[in-house]
Short mmCIF file of C-alpha atoms in Angstrom, two decimals:
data_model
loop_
_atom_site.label_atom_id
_atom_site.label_comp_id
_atom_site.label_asym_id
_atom_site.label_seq_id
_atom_site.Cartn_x
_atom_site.Cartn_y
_atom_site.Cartn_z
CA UNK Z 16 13.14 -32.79 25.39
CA UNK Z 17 10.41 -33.87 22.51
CA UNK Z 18 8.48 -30.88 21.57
CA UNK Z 19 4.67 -31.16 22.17
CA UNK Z 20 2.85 -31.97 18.98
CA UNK Z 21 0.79 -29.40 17.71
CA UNK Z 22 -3.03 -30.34 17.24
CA UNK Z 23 -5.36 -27.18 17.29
CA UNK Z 24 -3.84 -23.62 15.61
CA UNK Z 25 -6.44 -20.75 15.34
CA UNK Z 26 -6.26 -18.00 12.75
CA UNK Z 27 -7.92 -14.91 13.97
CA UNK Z 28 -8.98 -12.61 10.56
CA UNK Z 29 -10.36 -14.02 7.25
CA UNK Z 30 -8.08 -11.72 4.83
CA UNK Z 31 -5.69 -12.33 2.40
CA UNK Z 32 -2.88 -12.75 5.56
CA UNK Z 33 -5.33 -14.89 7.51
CA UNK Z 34 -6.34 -17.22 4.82
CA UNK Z 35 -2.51 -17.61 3.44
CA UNK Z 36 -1.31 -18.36 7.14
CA UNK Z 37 -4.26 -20.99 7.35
CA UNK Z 38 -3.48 -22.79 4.32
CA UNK Z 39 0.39 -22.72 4.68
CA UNK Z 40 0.13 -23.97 8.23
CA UNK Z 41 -2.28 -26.78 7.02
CA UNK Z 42 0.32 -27.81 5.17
CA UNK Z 43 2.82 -27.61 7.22
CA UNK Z 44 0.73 -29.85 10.08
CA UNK Z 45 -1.16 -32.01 8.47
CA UNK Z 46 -2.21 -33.54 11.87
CA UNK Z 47 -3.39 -30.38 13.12
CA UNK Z 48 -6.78 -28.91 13.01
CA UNK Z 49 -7.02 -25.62 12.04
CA UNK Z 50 -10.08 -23.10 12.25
CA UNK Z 51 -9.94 -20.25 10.56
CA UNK Z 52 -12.15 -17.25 12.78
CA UNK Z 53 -14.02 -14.08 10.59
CA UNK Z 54 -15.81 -11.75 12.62
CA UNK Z 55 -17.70 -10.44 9.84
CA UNK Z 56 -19.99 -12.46 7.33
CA UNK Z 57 -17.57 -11.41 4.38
CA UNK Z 58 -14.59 -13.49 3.64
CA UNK Z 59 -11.40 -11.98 1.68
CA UNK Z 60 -13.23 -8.46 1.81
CA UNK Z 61 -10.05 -6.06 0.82
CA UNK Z 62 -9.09 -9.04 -1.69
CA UNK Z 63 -12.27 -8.46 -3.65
CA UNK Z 64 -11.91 -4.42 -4.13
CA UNK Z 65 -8.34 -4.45 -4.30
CA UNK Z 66 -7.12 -3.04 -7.69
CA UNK Z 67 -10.68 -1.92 -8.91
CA UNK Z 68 -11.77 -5.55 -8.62
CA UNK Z 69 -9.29 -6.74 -10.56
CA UNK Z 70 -6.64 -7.81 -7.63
CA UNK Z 71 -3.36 -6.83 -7.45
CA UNK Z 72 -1.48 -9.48 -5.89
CA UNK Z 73 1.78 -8.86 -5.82
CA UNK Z 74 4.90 -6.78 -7.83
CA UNK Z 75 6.72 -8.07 -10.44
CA UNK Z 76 10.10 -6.00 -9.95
CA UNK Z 77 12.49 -8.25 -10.57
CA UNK Z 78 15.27 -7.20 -7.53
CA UNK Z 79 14.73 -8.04 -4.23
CA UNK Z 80 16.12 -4.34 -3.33
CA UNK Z 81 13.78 -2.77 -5.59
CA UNK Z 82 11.05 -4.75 -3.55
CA UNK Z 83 12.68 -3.69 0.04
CA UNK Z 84 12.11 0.35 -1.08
CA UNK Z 85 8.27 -0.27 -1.50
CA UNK Z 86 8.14 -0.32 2.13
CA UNK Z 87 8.11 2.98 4.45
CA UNK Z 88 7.54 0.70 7.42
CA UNK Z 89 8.73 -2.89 8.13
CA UNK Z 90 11.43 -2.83 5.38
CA UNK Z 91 14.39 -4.08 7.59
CA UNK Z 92 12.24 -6.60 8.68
CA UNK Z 93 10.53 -7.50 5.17
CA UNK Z 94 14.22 -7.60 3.66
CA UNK Z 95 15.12 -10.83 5.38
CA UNK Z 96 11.57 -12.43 4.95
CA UNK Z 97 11.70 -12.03 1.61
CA UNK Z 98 14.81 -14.40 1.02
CA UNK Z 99 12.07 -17.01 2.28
CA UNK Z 100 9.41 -16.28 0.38
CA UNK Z 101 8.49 -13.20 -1.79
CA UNK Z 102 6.83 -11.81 -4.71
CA UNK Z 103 7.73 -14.25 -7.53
CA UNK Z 104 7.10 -16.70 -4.59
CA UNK Z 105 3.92 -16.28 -4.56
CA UNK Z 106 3.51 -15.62 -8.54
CA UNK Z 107 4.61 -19.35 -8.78
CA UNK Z 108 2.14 -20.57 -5.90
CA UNK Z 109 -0.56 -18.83 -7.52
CA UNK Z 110 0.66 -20.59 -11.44
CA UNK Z 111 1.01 -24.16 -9.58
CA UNK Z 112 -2.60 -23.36 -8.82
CA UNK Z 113 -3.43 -22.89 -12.83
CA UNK Z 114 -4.28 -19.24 -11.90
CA UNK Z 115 -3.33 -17.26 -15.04
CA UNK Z 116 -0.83 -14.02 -13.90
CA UNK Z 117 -0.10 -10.87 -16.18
CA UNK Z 118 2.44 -8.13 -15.33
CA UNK Z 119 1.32 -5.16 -16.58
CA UNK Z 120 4.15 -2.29 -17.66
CA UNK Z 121 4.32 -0.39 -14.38
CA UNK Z 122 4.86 -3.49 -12.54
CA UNK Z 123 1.72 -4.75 -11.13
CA UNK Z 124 0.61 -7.83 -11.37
CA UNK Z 125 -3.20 -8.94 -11.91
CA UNK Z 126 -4.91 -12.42 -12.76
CA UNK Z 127 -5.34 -12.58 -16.28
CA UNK Z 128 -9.46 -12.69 -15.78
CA UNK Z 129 -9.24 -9.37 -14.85
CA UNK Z 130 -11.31 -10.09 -11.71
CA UNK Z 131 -10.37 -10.66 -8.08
CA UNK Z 132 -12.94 -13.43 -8.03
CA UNK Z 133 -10.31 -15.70 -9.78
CA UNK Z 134 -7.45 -15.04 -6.48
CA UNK Z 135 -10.93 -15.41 -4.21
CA UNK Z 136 -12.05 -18.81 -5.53
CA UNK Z 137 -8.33 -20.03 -5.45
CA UNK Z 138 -7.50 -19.20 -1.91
CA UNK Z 139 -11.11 -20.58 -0.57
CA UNK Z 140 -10.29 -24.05 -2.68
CA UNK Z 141 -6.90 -24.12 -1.32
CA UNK Z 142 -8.37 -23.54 2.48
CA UNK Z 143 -11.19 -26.43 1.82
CA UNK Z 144 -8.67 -28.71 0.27
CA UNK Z 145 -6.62 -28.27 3.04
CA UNK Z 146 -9.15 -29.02 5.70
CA UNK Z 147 -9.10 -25.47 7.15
CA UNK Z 148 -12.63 -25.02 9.43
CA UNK Z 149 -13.75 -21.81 8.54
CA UNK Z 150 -16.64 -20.00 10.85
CA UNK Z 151 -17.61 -16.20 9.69
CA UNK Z 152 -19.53 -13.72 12.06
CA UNK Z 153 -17.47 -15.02 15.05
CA UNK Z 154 -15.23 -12.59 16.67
CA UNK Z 155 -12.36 -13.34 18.93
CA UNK Z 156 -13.51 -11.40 21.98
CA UNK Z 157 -10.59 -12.18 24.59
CA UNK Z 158 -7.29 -14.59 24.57
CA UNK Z 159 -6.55 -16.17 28.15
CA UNK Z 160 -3.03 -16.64 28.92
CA UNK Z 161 -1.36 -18.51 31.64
CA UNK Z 162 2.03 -18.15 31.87
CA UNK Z 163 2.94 -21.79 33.58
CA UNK Z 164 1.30 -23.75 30.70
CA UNK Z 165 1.98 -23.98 26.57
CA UNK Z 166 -1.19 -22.80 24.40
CA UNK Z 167 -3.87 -20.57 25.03
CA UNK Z 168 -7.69 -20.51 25.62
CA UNK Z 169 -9.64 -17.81 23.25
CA UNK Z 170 -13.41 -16.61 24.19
CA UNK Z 171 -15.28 -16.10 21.12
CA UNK Z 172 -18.56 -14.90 20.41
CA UNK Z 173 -20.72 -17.73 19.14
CA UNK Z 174 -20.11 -19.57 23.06
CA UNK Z 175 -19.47 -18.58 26.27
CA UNK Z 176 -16.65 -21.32 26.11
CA UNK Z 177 -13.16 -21.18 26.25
CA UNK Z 178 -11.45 -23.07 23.52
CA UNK Z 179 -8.05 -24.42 23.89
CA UNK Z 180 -5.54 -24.12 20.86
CA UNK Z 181 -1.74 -24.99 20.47
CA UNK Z 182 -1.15 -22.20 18.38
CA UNK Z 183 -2.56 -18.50 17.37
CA UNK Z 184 -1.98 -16.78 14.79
CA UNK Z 185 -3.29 -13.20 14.52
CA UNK Z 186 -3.91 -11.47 11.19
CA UNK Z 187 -6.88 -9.15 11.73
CA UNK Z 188 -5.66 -6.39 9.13
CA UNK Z 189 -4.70 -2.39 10.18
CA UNK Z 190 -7.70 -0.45 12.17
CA UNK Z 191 -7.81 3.20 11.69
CA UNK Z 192 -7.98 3.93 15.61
CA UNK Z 193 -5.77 2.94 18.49
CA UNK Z 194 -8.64 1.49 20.23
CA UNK Z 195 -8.44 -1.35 17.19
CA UNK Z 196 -5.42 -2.94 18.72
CA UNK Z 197 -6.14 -2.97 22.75
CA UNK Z 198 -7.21 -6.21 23.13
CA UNK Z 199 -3.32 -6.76 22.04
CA UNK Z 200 -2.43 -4.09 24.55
CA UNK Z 201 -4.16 -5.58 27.07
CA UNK Z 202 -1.51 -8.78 26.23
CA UNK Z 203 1.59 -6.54 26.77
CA UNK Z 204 2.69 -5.90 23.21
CA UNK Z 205 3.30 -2.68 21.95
CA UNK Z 206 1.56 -0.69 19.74
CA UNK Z 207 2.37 1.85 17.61
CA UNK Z 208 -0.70 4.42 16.97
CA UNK Z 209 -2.05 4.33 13.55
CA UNK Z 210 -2.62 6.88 10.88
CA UNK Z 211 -3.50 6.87 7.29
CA UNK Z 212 -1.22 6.01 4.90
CA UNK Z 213 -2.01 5.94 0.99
CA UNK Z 214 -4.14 8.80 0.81
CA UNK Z 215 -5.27 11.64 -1.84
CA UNK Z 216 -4.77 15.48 -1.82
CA UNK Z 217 -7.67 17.43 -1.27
CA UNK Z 218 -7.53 20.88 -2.99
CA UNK Z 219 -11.19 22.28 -2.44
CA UNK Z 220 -11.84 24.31 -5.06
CA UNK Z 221 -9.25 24.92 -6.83
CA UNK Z 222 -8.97 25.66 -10.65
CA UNK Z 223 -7.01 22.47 -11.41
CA UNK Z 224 -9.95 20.00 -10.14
CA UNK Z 225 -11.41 21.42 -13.39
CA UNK Z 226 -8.96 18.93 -15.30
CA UNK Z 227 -10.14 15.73 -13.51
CA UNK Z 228 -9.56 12.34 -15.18
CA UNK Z 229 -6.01 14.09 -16.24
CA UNK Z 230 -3.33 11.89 -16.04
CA UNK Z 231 0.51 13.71 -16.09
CA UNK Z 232 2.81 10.98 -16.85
CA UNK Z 233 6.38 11.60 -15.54
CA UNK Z 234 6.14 14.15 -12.50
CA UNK Z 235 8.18 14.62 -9.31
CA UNK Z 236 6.09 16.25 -6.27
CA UNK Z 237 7.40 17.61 -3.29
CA UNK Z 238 6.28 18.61 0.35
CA UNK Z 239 8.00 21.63 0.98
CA UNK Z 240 9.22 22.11 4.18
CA UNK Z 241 10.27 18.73 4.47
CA UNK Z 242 12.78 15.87 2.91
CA UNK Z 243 9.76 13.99 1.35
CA UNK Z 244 9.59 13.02 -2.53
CA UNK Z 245 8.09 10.79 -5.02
CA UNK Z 246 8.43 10.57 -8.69
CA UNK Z 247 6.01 8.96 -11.30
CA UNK Z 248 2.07 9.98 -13.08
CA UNK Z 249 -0.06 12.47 -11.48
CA UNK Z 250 -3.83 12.17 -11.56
CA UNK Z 251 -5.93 15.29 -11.24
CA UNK Z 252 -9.42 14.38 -9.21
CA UNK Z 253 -12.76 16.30 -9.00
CA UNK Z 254 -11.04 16.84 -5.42
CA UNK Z 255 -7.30 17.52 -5.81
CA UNK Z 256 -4.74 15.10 -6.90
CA UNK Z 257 -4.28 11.02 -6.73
CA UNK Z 258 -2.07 9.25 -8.57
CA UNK Z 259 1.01 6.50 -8.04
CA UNK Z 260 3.41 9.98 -7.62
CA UNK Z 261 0.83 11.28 -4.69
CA UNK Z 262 0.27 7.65 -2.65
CA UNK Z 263 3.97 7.34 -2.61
CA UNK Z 264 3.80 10.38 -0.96
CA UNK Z 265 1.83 10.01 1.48
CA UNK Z 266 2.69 6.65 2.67
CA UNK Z 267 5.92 7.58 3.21
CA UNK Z 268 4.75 11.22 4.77
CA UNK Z 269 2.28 9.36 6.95
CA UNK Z 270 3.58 10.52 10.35
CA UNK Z 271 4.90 13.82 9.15
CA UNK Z 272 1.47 15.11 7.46
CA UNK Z 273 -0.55 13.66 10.26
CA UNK Z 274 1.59 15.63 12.35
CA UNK Z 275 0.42 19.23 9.88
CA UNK Z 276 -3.16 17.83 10.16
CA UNK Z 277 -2.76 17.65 6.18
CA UNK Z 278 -2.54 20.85 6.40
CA UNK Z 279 0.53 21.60 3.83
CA UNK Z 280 2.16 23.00 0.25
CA UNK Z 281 3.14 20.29 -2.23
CA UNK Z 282 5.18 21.29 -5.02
CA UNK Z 283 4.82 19.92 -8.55
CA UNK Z 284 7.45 19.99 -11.10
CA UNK Z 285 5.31 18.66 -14.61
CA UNK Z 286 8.40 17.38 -16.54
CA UNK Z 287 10.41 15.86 -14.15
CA UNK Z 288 13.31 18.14 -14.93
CA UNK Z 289 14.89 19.18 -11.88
CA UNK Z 290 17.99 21.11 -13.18
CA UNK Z 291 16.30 24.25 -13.62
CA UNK Z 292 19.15 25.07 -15.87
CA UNK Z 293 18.56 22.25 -17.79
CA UNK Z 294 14.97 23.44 -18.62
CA UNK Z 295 15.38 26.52 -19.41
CA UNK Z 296 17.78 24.96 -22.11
CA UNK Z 297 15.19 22.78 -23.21
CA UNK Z 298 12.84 25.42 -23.60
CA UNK Z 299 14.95 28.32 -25.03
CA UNK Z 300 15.60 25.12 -27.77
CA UNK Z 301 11.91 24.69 -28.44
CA UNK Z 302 11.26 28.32 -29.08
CA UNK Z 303 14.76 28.09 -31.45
CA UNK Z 304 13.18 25.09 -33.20
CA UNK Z 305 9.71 26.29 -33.58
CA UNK Z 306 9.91 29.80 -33.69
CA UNK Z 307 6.37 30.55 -35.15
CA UNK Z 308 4.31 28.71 -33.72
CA UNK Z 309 2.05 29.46 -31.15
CA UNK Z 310 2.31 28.25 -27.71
CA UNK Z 311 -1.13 26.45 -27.39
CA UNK Z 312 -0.42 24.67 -30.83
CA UNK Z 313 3.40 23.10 -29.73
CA UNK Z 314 3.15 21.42 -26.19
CA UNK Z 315 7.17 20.83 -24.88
CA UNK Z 316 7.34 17.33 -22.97
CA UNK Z 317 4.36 15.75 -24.45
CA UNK Z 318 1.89 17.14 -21.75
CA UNK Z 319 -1.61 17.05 -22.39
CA UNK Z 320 -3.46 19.72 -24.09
CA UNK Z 321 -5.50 20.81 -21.22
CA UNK Z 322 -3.06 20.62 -18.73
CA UNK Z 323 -0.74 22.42 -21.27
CA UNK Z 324 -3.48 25.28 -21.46
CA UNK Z 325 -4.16 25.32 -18.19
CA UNK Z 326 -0.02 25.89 -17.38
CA UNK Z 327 -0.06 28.80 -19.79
CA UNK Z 328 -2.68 30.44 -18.17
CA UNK Z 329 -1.19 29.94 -15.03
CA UNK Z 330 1.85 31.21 -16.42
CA UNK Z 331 0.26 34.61 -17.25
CA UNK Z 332 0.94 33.96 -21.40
CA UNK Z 333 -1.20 34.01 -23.70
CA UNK Z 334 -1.85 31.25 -25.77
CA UNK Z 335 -1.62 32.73 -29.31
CA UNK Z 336 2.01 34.14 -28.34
CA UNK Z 337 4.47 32.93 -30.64
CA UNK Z 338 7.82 30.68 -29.16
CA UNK Z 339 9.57 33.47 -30.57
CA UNK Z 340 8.01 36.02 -28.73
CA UNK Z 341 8.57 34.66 -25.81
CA UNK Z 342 11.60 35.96 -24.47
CA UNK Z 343 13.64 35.24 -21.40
CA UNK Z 344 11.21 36.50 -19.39
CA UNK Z 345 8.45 34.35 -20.90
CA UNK Z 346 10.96 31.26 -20.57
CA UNK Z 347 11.12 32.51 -16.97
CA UNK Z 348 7.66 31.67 -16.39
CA UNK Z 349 7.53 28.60 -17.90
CA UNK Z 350 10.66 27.19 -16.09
CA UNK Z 351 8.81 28.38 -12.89
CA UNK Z 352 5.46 27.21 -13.52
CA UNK Z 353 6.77 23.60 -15.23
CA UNK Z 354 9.37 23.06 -12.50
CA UNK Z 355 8.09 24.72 -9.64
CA UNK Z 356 3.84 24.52 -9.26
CA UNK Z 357 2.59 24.77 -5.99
CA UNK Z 358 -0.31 24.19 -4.27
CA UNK Z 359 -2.05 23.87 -1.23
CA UNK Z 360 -3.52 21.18 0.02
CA UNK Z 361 -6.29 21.13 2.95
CA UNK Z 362 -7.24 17.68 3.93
CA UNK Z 363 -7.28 14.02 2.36
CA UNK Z 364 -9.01 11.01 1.04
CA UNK Z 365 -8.56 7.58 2.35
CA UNK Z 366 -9.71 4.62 0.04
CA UNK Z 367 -12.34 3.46 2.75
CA UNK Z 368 -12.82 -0.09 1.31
CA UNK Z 369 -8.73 -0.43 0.72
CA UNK Z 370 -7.54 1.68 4.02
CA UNK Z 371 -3.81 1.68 4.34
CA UNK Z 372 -2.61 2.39 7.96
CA UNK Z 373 0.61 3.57 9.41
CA UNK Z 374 1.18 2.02 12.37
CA UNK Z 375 0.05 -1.25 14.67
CA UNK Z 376 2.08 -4.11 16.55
CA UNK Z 377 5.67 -2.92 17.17
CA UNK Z 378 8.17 -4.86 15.75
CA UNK Z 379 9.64 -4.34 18.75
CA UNK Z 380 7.07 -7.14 20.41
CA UNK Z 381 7.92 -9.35 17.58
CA UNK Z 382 10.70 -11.88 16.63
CA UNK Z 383 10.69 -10.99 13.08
CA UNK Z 384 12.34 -14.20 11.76
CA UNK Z 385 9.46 -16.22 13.47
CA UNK Z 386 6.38 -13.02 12.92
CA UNK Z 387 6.35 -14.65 16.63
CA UNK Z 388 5.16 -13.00 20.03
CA UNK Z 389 8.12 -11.79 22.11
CA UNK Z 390 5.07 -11.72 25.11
CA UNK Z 391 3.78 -15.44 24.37
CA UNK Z 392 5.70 -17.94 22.24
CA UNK Z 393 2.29 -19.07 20.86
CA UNK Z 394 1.15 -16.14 19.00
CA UNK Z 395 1.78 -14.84 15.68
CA UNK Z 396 1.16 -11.98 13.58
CA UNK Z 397 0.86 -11.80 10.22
CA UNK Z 398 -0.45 -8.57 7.87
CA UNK Z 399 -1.34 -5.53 8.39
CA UNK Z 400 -2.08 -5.75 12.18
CA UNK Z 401 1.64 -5.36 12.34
CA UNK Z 402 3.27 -2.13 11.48
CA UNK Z 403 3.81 -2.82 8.21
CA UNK Z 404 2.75 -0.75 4.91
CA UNK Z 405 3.99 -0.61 1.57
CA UNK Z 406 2.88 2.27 -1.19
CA UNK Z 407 0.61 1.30 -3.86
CA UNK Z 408 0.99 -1.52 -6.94
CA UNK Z 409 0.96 -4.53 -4.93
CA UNK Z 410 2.88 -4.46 -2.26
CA UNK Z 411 0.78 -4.65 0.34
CA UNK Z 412 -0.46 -7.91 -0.58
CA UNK Z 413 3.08 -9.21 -1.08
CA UNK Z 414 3.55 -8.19 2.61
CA UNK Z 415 0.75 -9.79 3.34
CA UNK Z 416 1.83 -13.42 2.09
CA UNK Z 417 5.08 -13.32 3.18
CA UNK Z 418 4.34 -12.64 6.91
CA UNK Z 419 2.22 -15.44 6.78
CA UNK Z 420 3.91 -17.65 4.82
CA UNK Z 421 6.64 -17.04 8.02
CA UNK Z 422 4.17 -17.28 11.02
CA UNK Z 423 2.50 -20.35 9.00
CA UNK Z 424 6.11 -21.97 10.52
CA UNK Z 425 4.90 -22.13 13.82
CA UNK Z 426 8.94 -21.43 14.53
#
């Protein structure tokens, strides 16, 4: 049987996902028309805040596995898309392109301009090169299916005509609220309700928001009550605490501290010494070492001054005590306070231009291998409309690409 050519392929969302998918799969038809649908007047919108304005495309771990454990959600899935195409996949598509990459020391990679203006301009040349059709303020308001016939008809909102394509693919990014993802309910597929992921700890009021700007570099934080942990620097806000050690937290919490209405203890251990024999040795060798000096003027683990000061006080010693004075119990407090700093947290902070979300399609209504519909064999996903989420330093982004470097197969 010869397979029906394919001549029209719509790409619902004009995001990173969308605009990858719409270049890939002009390349892989070049027959085929494809249009390219934005429902707002802004093009690449969560590509132009991304990393401060700077862009953070992708990762630049080196194993695939390390890649894999980025991902609370869509990781089994992710693991066998990335043999096709992942993060130093798309560093090279982006180098063929003459756009200049760094890899800065915790992994992340950014265009060597510094501005997200430089992945922008490359992905809109690509897409015009390419012949993509590109309207903005039109929104896909319904998709007509009929099961006896291939393609589809979609309604949009700039005509009261149906318009027949071949192909759709569907990459219309995460939506905070269920309601976001009925029109894909209404098709049959499954959805999995979302909540935030990638979020900051509010601690209203609380002594410590005194230290904003502080960053501590090597922590390891804790929910307690739960199996949930995350290592790496801790930054102290105006409202509570941010920082890589924090988002890894919460995306991989999502569900569980929805569930406490982020209502919930997190405990902070400063040094990233979890052998609470092991630092009380440390310590008990630092008062051996530097017996007369005072504690505010020797700060163990190269800790900031004013978190250091701030510890002490919290520790109930003073800060012209001696190391020598300080005695087991003294240690005591310092192990405690060091290793085992708690502190309540009431609430969060998304990133409202950068919203990570738990949840969306079911992979369950997907054929991973093809990001195809298991409800119509001529849709695709691609992005963050599927549930999908990675924590922060990239990763997203590199989910992005690679589900629509997949659906961009038409397969």
């Amino acid at each position: 049987m010869v397979k029906k050519p394919i001549k029209k392929v719509a790409i619902v969302g004009g995001g990173a996902a969308g605009f990858f998918a719409a270049i890939q799969t002009a390349y892989n038809f070049p027959d085929a028309s494809i249009y390219l649908y934005e429902k707002s007047k802004k093009l690449l919108a969560k590509v132009k805040v991304s990393g401060g304005g700077r862009c953070n495309v992708t990762n630049g771990c080196e194993q695939l596995s390390e890649l894999v454990r980025a991902y609370p959600r869509g990781d089994k899935q992710l693991k066998k898309l990335f043999r096709v195409f992942n993060n130093k996949s798309m560093m090279e598509w982006l180098a063929a392109r003459n756009v200049k990459l760094k890899t800065e020391p915790d992994g992340r990679v950014f265009p060597v301009s510094n501005s997200s203006q430089t992945i922008i301009d490359c992905l809109e040349a690509a897409a015009f090169e390419a012949g993509v059709r590109i309207a903005t303020k039109t929104a896909v308001e319904k998709i007509h299916l009929k099961a006896e016939e291939k393609g589809l008809h979609i309604k949009c909102s700039d005509s009261s005509d149906l318009r027949y394509f071949d192909k759709l693919i569907i990459a219309t990014g995460g939506s905070p609220k269920l309601s976001g993802f009925k029109w894909l309910a209404d098709l049959g597929h499954e959805i999995v309700p979302p909540v935030p992921s990638l979020f900051t700890f509010n601690m209203p009021r609380h002594p410590i928001t005194k230290l904003m700007g502080l960053v501590a570099q090597d922590t390891h934080v804790s929910i307690q009550g739960t199996k949930l942990k995350a290592s790496g620097p801790l930054l102290i806000t105006h409202w509570g605490m941010s920082g890589p050690a924090i988002l890894k937290l919460s995306a991989f919490g999502a569900r569980i501290l929805a569930e406490k209405n982020y209502q919930f203890k997190v405990q902070v251990n400063w040094v990233n010494i979890n052998n609470q024999d092991e630092l009380n040795s440390e310590l008990l060798q630092i008062a051996a070492d530097h017996p007369q000096k005072q504690l505010s003027n020797y700060r163990p683990f190269g800790l900031a001054d004013r978190l250091w000061q701030y510890l002490l006080q919290k520790s109930g010693l003073a800060t012209d005590k001696k190391w020598s004075e300080l005695g087991k119990k003294g240690i005591n407090k310092l192990v405690n306070t060091l290793g085992h700093d708690v502190y309540e947290v009431n609430g969060k902070t998304t990133f409202k231009e950068e919203f990570v979300t738990c949840g969306g399609l079911s992979w369950s209504s997907i054929d991973a291998k093809h990001m195809r519909s298991k409800i119509h064999p001529d849709i695709y996903f691609a992005g963050e409309v599927v549930d999908v989420d990675g924590i922060t330093g990239g990763y997203n982004f590199q989910a992005a690409w690679t589900t629509a470097f997949i659906a961009a197969k038409l397969g």
